Coordinates of C-alpha atoms in Angstrom, one line a residue:
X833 CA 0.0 0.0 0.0
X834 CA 1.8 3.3 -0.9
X835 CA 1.1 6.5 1.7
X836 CA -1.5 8.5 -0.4
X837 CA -3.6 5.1 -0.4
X838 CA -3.6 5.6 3.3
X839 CA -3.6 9.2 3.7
X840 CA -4.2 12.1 1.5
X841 CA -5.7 15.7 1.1
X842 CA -9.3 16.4 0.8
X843 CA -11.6 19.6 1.1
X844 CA -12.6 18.2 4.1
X845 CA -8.9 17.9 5.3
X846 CA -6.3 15.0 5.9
X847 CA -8.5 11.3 4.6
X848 CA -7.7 7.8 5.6
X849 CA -9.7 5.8 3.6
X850 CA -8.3 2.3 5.2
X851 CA -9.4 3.8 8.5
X852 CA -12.3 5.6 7.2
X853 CA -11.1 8.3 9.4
X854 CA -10.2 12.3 9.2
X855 CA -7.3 13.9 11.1
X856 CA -8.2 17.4 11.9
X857 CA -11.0 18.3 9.8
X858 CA -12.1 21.5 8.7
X859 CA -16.4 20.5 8.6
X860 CA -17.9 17.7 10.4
X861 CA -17.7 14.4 9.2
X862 CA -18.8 11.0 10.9
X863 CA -14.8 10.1 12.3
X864 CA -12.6 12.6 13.1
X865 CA -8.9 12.4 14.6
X866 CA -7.9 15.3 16.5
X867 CA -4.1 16.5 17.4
X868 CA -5.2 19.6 20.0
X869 CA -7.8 21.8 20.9
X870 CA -6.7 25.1 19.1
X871 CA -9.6 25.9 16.9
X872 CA -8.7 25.7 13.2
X873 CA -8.0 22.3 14.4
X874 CA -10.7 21.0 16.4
X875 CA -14.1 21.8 15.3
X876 CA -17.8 20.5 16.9
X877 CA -20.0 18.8 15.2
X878 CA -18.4 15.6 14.1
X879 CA -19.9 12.1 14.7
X880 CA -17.2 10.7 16.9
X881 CA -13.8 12.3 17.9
X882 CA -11.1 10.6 19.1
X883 CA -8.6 12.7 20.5
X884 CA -5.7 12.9 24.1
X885 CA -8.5 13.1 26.9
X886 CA -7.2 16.6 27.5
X887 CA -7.7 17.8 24.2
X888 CA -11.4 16.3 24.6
X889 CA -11.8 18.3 27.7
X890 CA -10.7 21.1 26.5
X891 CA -13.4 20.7 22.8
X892 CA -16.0 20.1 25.8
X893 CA -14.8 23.5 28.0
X894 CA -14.8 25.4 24.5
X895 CA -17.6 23.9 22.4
X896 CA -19.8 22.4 25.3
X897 CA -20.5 18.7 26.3
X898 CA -22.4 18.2 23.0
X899 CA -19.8 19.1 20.8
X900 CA -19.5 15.4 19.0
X901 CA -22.2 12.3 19.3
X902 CA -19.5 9.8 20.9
X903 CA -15.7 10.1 22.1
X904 CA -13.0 8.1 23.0
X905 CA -10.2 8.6 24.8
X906 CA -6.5 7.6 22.8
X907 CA -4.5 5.7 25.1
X908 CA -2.1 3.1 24.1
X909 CA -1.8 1.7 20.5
X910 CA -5.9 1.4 19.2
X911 CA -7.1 -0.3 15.5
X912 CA -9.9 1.7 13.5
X913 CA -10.4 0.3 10.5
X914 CA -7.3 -1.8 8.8
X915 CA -5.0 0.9 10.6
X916 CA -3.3 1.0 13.6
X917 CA -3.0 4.7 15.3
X918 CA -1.3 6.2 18.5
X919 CA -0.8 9.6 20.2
X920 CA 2.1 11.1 20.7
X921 CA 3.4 14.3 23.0
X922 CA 3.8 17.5 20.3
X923 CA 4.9 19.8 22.8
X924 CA 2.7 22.7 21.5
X925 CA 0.0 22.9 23.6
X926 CA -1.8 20.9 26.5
X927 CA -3.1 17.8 25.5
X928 CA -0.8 18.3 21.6
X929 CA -0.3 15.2 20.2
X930 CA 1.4 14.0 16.7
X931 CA -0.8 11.2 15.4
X932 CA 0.7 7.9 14.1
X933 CA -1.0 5.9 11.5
X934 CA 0.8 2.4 10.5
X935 CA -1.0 0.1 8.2
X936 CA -0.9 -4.1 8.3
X937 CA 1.6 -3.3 5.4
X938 CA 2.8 0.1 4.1
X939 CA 4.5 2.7 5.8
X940 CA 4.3 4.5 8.6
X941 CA 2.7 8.0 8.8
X942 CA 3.3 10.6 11.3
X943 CA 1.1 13.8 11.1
X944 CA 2.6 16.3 14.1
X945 CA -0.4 18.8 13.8
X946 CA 1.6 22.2 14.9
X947 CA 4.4 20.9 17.2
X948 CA 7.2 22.8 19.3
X949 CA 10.8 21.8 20.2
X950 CA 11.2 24.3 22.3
X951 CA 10.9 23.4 26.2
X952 CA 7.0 24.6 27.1
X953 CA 6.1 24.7 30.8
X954 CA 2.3 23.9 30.3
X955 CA 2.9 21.0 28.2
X956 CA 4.4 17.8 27.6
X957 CA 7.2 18.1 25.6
X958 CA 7.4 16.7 21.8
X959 CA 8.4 13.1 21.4
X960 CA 10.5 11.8 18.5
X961 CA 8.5 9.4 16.4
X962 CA 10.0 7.3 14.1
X963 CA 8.2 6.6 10.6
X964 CA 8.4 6.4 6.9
X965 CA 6.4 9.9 6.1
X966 CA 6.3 12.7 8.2
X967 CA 3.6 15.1 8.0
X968 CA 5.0 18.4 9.2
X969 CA 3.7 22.0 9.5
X970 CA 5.6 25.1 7.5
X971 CA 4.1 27.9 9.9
X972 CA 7.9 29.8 10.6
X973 CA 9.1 27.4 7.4
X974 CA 12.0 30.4 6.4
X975 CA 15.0 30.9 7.4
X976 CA 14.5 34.0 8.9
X977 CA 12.4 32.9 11.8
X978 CA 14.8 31.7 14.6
X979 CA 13.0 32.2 17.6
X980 CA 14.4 33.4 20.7
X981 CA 14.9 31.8 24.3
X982 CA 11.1 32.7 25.3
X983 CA 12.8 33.6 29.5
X984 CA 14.9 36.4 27.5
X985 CA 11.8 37.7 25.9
X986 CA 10.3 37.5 30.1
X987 CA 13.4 39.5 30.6
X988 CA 12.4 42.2 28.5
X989 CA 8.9 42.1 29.9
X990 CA 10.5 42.9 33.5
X991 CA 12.9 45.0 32.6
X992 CA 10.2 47.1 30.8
X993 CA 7.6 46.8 34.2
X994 CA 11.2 48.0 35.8
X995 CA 11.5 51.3 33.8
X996 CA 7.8 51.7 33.8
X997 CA 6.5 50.8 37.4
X998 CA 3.4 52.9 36.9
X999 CA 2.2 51.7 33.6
X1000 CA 0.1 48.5 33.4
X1001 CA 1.6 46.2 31.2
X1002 CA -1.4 44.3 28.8
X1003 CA 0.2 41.7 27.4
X1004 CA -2.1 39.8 24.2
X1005 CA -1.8 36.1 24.7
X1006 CA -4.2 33.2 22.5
X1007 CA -6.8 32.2 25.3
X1008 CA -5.6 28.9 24.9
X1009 CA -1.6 27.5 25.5
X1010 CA -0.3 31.0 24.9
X1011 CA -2.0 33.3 27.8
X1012 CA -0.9 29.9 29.9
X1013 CA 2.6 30.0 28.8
X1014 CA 3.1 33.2 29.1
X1015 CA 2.1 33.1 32.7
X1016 CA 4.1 30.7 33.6
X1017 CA 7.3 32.1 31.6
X1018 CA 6.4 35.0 34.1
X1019 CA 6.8 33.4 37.0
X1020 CA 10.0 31.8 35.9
X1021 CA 11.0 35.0 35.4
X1022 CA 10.5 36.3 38.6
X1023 CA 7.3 38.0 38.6
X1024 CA 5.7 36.6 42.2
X1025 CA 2.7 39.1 42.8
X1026 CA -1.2 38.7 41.2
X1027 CA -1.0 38.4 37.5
X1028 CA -4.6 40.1 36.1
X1029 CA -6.7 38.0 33.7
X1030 CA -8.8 38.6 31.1
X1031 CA -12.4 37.0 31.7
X1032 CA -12.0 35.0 28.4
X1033 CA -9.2 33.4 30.0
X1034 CA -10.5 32.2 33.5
X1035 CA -11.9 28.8 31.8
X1036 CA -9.1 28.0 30.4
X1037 CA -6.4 29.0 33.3
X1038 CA -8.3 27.0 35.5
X1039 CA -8.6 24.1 33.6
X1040 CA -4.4 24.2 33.5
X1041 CA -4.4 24.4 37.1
X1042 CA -6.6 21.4 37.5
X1043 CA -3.9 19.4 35.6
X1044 CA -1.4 20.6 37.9
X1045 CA 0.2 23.1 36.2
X1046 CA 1.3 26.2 38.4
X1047 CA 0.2 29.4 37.7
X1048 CA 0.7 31.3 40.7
X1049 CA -2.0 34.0 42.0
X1050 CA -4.7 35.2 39.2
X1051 CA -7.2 38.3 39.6
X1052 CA -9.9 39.2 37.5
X1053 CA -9.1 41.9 35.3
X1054 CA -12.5 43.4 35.2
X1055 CA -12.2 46.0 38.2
X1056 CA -12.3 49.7 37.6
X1057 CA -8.8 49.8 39.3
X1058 CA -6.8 47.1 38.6
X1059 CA -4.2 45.6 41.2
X1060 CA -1.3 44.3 38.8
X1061 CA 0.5 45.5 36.8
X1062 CA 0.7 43.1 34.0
X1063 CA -2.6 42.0 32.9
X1064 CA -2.8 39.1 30.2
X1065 CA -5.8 39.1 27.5
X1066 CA -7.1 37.7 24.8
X1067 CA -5.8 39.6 21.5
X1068 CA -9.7 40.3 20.7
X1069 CA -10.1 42.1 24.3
X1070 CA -7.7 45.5 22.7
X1071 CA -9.8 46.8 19.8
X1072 CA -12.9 46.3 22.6
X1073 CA -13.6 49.3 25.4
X1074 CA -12.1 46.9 28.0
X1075 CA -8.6 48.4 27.2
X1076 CA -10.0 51.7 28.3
X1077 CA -10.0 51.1 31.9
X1078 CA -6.3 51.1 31.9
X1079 CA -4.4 54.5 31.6
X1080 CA -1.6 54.6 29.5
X1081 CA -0.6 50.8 29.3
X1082 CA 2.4 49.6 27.9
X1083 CA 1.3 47.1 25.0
X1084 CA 2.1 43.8 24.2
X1085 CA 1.5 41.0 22.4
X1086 CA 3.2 37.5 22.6
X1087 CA 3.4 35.5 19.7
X1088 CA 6.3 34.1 17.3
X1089 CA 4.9 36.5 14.2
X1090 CA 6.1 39.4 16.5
X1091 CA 9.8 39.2 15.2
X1092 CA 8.0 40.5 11.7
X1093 CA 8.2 44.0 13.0
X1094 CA 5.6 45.3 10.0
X1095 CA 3.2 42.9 12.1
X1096 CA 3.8 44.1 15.3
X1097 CA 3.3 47.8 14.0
X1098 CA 0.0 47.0 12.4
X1099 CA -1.0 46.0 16.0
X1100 CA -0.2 48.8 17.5
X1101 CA 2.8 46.9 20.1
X1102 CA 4.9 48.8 21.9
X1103 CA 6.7 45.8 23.2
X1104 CA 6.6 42.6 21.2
X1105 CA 7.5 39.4 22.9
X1106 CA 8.5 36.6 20.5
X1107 CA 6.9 33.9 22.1
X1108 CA 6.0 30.9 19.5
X1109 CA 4.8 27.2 20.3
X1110 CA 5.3 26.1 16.6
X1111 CA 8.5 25.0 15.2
X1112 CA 11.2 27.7 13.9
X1113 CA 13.3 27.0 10.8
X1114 CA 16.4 25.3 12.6
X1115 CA 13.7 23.1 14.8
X1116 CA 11.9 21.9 12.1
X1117 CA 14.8 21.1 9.7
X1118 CA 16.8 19.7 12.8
X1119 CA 13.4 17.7 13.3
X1120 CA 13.5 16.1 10.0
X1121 CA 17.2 15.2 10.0
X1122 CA 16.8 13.7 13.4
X1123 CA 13.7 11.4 11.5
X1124 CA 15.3 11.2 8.6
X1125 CA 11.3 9.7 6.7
X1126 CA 11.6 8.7 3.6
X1127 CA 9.3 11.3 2.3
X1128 CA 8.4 14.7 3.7
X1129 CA 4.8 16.2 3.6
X1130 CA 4.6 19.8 4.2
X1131 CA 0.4 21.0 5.2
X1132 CA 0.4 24.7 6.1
X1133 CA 2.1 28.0 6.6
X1134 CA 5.5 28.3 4.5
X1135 CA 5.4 25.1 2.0
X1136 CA 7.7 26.6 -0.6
X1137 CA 10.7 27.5 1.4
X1138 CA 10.7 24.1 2.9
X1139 CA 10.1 22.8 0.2
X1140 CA 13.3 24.4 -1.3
X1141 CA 15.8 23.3 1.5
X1142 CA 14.6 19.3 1.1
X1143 CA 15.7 19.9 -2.7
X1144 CA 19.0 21.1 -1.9
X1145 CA 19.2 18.1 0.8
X1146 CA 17.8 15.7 -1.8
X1147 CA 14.9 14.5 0.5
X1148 CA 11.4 13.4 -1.4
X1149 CA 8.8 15.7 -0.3
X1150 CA 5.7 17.3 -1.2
X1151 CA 3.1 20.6 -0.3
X1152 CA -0.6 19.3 0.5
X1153 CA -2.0 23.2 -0.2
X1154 CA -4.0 22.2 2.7
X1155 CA -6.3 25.5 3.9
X1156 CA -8.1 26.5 7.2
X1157 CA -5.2 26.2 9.7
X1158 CA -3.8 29.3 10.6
X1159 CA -3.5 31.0 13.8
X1160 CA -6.3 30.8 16.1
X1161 CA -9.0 33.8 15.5
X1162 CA -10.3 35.1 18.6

């Protein structure tokens, strides 16, 4: 059985037909695979979903209890269909996970999802997987992006609350992996006292706590005066009147697109923190090296300059155009 018998691109999204399953579809369908819960990856509305069980929590915390008819939990090594899948840490988010699918006979496929090499203190870090094809995203595929150590971007972040003791700092965080991140980058970093929050973000924080992770002392950001001075919020939360309770605040937003300074302008950033949970372009070609598949699939973001570097290393590999995953709207 060759790979595109056992996966390949459809509108719908990523289609195994000897599994009768889809990984990370962009509409319902009646099987759906799911690598995390960001959501141009995990949609409601399927038939069944079979995901990590903190990615299903966190579909049922987002979407409600009725987001899919039936779920299952992914534990172990489970058949569906004539294929044989397992879950994997992807070190992007909480509950990431690559996705393996190995046939009775054929190679092995890996599809990461969006994966991080980078260490992440709010989520298992990525795992190694050997296989045959390896399905990789292209989001920071240039070489241009080389991301930072995220603790020297926290540095700046004190530094600036150091110069500027009477300015709230808002700091624009995704609601989900990123807000928790960036707290707890912060309190690697030194910053002890109440850390504000965003009311879009209380769900989500607590769930993170539940699981153990330690996020120090949270406050509400909602009071007319509020007592911190850095306040974490959805990106969505600045072009709203929220921002308005806070007199002249310091700006920031955390995200790996912030070392494209025309980006961080448009935003309107005064201090852009170059925080990323995907892949940069010496993690992801060290990544491949260190698999060394056969044949490399490239889904979204930059396709063509990854696809330039495995010519010049003479590795097989091949865009899927797929659409619909980009970074998660708020």
């Amino acid at each position: 059985m060759r790979a595109d018998q056992i996966l390949h691109p459809t509108e719908a999204g990523l289609y195994c037909p000897p599994g009768d399953f889809f990984i990370d579809p962009v509409r319902p369908v009646p099987r759906a695979l799911i690598t995390h819960g960001h959501g141009d990856h995990a949609r409601s509305g399927h038939g069944s979903v079979l995901a990590t069980r903190q990615t299903l929590e966190i579909m049922a915390i987002r979407y409600g209890e009725d987001f899919t008819r039936t779920r299952q939990v992914a534990e172990g090594q489970i058949r569906v269909g004539d294929v044989t899948v397992s879950f994997h840490p992807a070190g992007h988010i909480l509950g990431s996970a690559q996705i393996r699918v190995r046939p009775d006979k054929g190679p092995t496929i890996v599809v990461s999802g969006d994966y991080c090499r980078a260490p992440n203190p709010v989520c298992a870090p990525y795992e190694p997987v050997p296989c045959d094809v390896f399905v990789t995203e292209a989001t920071f595929g240039l070489p241009v992006f080389r991301h930072p150590d995220p603790l020297s971007e926290m540095a700046r972040l004190t530094a600036s609350m150091a110069e500027f003791p009477e300015r709230p700092h808002l700091i624009g965080a995704y609601a989900l992996g990123k807000a928790q991140r960036v707290i707890s980058l912060a309190r690697q970093a030194g910053i002890d006292g109440p850390i504000a929050i965003h009311g879009a973000l209380q769900r989500l924080c607590d769930y993170h706590v539940e699981q153990g992770i330690e996020l120090g002392e949270l406050i509400p950001a909602t009071a007319a005066d509020v007592p911190a001075q850095l306040v974490i919020a959805p990106p969505s939360a600045f072009a709203s009147p929220w921002v308005q309770r806070f007199r002249d605040p310091v700006i920031g937003f955390a995200s790996g697109w912030m070392s494209v300074r025309a980006r961080a302008r448009q935003r309107g950033v005064e201090l852009p923190l170059i925080v990323s949970d995907h892949v940069d372009w010496p993690q992801v070609t060290r990544t491949v090296r260190e698999l060394a598949p056969s044949e490399l699939w490239i889904t979204h973001g930059n396709e063509d300059g990854l696809m330039r570097w495995c010519e010049l290393e003479g590795i097989p590999a091949r865009p899927l155009r797929l659409v619909g995953y980009e970074d998660e709207s708020e």
